Coordinates of C-alpha atoms in Angstrom, one line a residue:
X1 CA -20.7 -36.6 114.6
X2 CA -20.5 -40.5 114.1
X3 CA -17.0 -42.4 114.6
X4 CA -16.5 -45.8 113.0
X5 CA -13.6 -47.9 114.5
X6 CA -12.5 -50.0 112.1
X7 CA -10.5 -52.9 112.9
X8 CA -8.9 -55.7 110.0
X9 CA -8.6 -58.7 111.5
X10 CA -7.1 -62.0 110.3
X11 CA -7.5 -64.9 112.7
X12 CA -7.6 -62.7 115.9
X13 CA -9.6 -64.2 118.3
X14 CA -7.4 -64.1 121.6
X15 CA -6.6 -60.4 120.9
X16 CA -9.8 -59.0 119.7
X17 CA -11.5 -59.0 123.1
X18 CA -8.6 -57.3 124.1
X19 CA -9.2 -54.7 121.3
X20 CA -12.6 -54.1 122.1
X21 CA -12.2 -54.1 125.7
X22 CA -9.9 -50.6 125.1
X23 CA -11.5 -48.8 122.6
X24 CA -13.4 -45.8 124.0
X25 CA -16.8 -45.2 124.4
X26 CA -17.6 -41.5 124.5
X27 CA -15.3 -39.2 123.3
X28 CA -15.6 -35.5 123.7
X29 CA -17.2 -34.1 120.0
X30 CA -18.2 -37.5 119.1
X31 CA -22.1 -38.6 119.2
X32 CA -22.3 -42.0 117.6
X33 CA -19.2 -44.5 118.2
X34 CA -19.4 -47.6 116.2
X35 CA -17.5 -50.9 116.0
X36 CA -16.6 -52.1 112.4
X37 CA -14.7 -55.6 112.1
X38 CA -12.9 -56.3 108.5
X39 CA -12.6 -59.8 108.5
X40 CA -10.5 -61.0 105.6
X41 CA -10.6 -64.2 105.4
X42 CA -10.6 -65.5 109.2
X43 CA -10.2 -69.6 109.7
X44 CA -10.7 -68.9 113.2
X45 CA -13.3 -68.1 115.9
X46 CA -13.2 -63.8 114.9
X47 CA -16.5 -63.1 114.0
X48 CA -18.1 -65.4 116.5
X49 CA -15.7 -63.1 119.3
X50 CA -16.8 -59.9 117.6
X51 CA -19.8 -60.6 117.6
X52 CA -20.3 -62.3 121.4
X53 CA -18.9 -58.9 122.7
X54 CA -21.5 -56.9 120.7
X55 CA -19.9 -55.9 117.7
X56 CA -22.9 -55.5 114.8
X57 CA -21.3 -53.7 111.8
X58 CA -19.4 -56.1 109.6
X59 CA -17.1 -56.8 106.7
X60 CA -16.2 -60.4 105.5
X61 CA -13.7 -61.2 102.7
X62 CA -14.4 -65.1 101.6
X63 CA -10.6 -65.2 101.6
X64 CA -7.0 -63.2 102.5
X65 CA -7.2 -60.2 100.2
X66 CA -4.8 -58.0 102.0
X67 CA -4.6 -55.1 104.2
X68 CA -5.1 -52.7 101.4
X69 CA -8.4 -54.1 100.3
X70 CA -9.7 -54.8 103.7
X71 CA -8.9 -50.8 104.2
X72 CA -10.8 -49.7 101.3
X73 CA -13.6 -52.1 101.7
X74 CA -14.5 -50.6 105.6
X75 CA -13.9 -47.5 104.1
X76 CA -16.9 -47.8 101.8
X77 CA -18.6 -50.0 104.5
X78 CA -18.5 -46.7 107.1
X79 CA -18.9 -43.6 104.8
X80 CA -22.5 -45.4 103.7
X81 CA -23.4 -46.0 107.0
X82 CA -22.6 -42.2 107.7
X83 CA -19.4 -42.1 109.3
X84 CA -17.9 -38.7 109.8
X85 CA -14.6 -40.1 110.9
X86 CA -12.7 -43.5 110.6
X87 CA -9.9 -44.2 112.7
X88 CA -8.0 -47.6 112.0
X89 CA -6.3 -49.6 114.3
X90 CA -5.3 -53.1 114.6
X91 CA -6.5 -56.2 115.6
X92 CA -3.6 -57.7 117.4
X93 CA -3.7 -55.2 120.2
X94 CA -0.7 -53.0 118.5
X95 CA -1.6 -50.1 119.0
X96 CA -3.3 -48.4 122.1
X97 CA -6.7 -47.9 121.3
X98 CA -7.3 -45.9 124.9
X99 CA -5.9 -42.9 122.6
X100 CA -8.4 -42.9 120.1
X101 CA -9.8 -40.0 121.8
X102 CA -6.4 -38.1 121.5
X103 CA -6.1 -39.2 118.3
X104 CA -9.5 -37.8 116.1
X105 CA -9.2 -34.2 118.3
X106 CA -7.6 -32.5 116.1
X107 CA -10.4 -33.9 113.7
X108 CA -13.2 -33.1 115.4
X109 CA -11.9 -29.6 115.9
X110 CA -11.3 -29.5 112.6
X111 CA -7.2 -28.7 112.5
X112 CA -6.5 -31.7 110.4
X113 CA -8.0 -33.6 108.0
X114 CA -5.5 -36.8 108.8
X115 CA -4.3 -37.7 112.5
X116 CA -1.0 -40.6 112.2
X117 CA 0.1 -41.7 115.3
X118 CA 4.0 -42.0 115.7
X119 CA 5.1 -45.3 117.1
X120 CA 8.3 -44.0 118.3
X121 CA 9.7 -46.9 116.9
X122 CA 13.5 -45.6 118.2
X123 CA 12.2 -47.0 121.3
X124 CA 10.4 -50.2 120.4
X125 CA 12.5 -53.1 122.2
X126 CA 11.2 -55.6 119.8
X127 CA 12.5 -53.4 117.0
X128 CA 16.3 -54.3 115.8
X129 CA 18.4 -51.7 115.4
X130 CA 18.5 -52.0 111.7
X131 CA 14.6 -52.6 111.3
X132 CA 14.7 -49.0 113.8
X133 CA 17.2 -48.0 110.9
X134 CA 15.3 -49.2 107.5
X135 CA 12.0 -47.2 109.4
X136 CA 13.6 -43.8 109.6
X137 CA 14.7 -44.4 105.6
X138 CA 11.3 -45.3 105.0
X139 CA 9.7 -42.1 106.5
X140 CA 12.8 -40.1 104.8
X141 CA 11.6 -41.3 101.6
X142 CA 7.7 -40.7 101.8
X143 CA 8.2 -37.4 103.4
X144 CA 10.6 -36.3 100.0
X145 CA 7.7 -37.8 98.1
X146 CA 4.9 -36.5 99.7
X147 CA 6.2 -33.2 101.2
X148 CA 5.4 -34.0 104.5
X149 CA 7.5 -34.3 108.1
X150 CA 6.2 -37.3 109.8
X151 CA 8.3 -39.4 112.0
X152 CA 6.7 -42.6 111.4
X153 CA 4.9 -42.3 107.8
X154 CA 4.6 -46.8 108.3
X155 CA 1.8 -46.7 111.4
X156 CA -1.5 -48.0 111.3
X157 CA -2.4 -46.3 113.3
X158 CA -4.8 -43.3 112.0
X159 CA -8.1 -41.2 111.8
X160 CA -9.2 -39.9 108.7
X161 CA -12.0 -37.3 108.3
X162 CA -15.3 -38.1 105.6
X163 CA -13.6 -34.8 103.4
X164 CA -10.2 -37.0 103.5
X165 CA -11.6 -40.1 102.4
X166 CA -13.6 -38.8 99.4
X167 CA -10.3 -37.4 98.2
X168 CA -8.3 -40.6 98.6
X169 CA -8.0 -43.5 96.5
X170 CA -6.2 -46.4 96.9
X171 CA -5.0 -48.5 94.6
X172 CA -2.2 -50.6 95.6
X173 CA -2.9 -54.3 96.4
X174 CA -0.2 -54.4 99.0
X175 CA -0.4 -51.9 102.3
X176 CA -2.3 -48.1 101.9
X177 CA 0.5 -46.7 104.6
X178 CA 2.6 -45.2 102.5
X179 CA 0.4 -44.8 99.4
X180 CA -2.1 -42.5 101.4
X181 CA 0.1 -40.2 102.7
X182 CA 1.7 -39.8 99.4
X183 CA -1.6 -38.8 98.0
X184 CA -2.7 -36.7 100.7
X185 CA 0.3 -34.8 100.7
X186 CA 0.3 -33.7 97.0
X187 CA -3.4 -33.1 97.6
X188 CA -2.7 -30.7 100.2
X189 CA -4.3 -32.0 103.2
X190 CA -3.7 -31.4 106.3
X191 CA -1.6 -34.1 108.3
X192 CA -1.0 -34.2 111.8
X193 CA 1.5 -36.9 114.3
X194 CA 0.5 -37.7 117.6
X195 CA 3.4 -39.6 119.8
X196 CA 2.0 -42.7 121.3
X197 CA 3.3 -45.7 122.8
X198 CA 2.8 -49.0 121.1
X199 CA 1.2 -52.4 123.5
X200 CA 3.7 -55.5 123.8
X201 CA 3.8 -57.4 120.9
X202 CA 1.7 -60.4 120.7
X203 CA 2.8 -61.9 117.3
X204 CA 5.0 -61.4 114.5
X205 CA 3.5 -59.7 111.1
X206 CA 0.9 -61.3 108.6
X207 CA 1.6 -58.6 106.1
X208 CA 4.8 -60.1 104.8
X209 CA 7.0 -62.4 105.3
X210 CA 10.2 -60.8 105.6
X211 CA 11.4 -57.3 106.0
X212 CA 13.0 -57.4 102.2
X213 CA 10.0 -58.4 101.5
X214 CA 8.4 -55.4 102.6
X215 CA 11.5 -53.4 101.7
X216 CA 10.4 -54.2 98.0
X217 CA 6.7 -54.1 98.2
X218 CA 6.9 -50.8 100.1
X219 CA 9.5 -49.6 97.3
X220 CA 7.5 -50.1 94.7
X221 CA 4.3 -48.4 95.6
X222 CA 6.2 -45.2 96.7
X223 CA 8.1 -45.0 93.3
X224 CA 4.3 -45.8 91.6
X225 CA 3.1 -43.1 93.5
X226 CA 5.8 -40.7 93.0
X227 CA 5.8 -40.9 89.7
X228 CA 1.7 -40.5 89.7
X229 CA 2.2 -37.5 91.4
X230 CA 5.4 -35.7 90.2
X231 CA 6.3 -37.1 86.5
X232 CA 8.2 -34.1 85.8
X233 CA 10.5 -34.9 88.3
X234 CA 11.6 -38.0 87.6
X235 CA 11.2 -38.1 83.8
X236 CA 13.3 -34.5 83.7
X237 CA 16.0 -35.6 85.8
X238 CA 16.4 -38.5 83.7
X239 CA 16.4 -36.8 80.7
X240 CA 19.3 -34.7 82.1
X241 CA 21.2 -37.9 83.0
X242 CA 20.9 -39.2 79.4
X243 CA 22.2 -35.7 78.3
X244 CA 25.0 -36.0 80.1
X245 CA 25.7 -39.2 79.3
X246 CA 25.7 -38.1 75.7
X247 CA 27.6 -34.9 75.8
X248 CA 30.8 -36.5 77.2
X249 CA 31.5 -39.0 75.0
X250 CA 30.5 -36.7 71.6
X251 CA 32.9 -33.9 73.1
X252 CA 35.6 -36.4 74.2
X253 CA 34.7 -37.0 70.2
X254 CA 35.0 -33.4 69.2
X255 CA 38.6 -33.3 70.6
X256 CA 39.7 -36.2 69.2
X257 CA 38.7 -35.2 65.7
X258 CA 40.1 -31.6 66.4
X259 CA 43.9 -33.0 67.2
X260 CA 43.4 -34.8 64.6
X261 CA 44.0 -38.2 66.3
X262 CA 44.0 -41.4 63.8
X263 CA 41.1 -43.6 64.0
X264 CA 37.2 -43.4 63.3
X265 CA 36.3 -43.3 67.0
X266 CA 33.0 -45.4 66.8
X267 CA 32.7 -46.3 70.6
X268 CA 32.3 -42.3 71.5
X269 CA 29.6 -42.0 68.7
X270 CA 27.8 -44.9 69.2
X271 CA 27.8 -44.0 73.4
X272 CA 26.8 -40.7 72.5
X273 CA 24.4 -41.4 70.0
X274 CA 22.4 -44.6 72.6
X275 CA 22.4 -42.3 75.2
X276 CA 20.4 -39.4 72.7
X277 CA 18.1 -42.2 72.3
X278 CA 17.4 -42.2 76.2
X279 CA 17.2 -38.5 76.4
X280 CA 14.2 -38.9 73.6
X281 CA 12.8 -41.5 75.1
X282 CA 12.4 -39.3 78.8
X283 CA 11.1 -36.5 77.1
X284 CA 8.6 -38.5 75.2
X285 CA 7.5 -40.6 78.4
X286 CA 7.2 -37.1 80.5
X287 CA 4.7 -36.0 78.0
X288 CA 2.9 -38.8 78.1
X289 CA 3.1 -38.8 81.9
X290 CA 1.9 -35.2 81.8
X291 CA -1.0 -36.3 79.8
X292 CA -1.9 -39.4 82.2
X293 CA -1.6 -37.2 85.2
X294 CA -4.0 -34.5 83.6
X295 CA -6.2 -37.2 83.1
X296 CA -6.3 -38.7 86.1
X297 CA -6.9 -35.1 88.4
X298 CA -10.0 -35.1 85.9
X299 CA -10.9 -38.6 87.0
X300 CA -10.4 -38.1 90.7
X301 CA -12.6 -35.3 90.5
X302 CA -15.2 -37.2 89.1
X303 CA -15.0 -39.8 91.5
X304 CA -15.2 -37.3 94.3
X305 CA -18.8 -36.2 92.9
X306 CA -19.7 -40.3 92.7
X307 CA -18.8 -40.4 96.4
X308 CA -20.9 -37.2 96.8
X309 CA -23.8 -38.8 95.5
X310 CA -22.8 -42.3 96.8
X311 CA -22.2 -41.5 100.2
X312 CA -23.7 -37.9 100.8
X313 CA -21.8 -34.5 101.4
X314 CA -18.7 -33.9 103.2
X315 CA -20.2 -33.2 107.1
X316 CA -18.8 -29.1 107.8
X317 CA -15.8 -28.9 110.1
X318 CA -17.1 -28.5 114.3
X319 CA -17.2 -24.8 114.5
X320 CA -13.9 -22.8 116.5
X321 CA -15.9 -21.9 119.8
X322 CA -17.5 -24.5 120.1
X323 CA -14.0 -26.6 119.5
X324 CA -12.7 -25.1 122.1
X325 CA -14.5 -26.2 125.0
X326 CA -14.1 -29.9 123.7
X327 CA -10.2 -29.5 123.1
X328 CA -8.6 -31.4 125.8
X329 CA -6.5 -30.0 128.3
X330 CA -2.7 -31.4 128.3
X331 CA -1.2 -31.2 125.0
X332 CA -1.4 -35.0 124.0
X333 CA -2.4 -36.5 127.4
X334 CA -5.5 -38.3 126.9
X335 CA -8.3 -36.5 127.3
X336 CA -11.4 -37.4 129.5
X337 CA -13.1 -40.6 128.2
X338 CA -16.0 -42.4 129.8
X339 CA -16.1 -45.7 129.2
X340 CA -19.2 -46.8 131.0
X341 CA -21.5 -46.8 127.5
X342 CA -22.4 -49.7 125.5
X343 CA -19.4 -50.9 123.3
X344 CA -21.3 -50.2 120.1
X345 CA -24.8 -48.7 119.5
X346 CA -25.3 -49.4 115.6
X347 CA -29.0 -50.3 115.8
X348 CA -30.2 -52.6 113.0
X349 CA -32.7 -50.5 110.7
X350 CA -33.4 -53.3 107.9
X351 CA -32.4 -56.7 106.3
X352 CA -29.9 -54.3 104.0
X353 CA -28.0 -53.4 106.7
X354 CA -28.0 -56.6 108.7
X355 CA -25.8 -58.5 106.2
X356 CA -22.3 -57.2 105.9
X357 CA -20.9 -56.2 103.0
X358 CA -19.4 -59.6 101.3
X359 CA -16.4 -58.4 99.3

């Protein structure tokens, strides 16, 4: 089973080595380990770091196109070079990467299909108590949209199975976070949280600028994908608010004209009749939604058999005995890692694979 580790960086050369230093190099269930650098857009020394330390696999964006893209681009980048799992981390030294182990178990066991690390950003000192605040909303909200009960749907922190990956596709241009686990959830698969504990910070975000900034940007592709997901939902219940809105003022209407009150009344009727007008327009917009999302499952199933052909099949889950003797003992301690390997063993097999994939 082959593990790519795949690491966005953005101008990260005095935390990479850091980064690689910690990232584990054998892991119980886990064959191949490989080192997979997303530079996007670097104006510093990165790739000359990454690859002093031995880092071969590579993927360079010519400038900053996001954390979305770089996501989706190492995506691609690992499943064709036959990665069975991805885990993503962080090149500023965020997250822990000692726990990578810990975190692609229940993976390689084959007990989930997505592993998201919890931050347990209730105890983050660097957290303000309304950025602690906003984070628990956040989670609130993608949980309701996405079924799920995850403490900390934000975190970067993740490993993906091959079978996860081919089902997921994303499409916003801002962060995958949320957008992911919105899809995975309506797609049924199966998500697990492992409590962690997060490195000291070493500089503030890249990703935006200000945390209304990412209030809004994180707002808008949960409703996009809400609303992709569950049109009925949202197009019924706003039917049934346009309803109401019209019944009130046409009854308060109906009385009037049944006490025979003087005067024509037009402010009811107009009111009542605008707000018909929005009942229409829901109900005409949820069948086109219902349309869209029909086509769309039939789309998504198409693009899983272009991945099928693209990348290869989905690699069968690790059978239940032989899971067990590589489940680690401990509950979510780390399990036993050996770290005396070579950081990375991808082995260059042809000028095809010694360029990077240039995005």
């Amino acid at each position: 089973m082959k593990l790519f580790v795949q690491i966005p960086c953005l101008n990260e050369e005095e935390t990479l080595p850091q980064v690689l230093a910690t990232i584990p190099r054998s892991i119980p269930g886990i064959d191949e380990i490989e080192i997979l650098v997303v530079d996007d857009g670097s104006t510093d020394g990165t790739v000359e770091v990454a690859r002093r330390l031995g880092v071969r696999h590579f993927v360079h964006h010519t400038r900053n196109m996001g954390l979305a893209r770089s996501f989706r681009d190492g995506v691609d980048y690992a499943l064709r070079h036959g990665a069975d799992i991805v885990v993503n981390t962080d090149g500023d030294n965020q997250y822990p990467q000692e726990r990578i182990g810990d975190l692609v178990m229940p993976v390689v066991l084959g007990d989930a299909d997505i592993v998201i690390a919890d931050r347990q950003t209730g105890t983050i000192e660097h957290f303000s108590p309304l950025k602690k605040a906003l984070q628990k909303i956040g989670s609130n909200v993608v949980n309701f949209a996405a079924g799920t009960d995850l403490p900390d749907a934000a975190s970067g922190f993740r490993a993906y199975s091959r079978g996860a990956l081919m089902r997921l596709n994303v499409v916003t241009q801002f962060s995958y976070c949320m957008e992911t686990i919105i899809q995975a959830g309506n797609k049924r698969l199966r998500i697990q949280s492992l409590p962690i504990t997060t490195n000291a910070k070493t500089r503030e975000s890249r990703l935006f600028t200000s945390m209304w900034q990412h209030i809004v940007k994180s707002g808008q592709a949960i409703s996009r994908s809400y609303v992709m997901y569950k049109p009925h939902a949202v197009f019924l219940t706003l039917g049934l608010v346009f309803a109401v809105g019209a019944a009130v003022p046409f009854g308060r209407y109906a009385v009037l004209l049944a006490t025979g009150t003087p005067g024509q009344h037009l402010q009811s009727i107009v009111l009542g009749a605008t707000s018909m007008v929005g009942v229409l327009l829901s109900f005409a917009l949820l069948v086109l939604a219902d349309l869209q999302r029909t086509n769309r499952v039939l789309l998504e199933e198409t693009l899983e058999r272009l991945k099928d052909v693209q990348y290869g099949t989905t690699a069968a889950p690790v059978g239940s005995a032989a899971a067990e003797s590589r489940r680690p003992s401990g509950g979510n301690e780390p399990g036993p890692v050996d770290r005396t390997g070579p950081l990375d063993r991808a082995q260059p097999t042809g000028p095809a694979d010694l360029s990077a994939a240039v995005q």
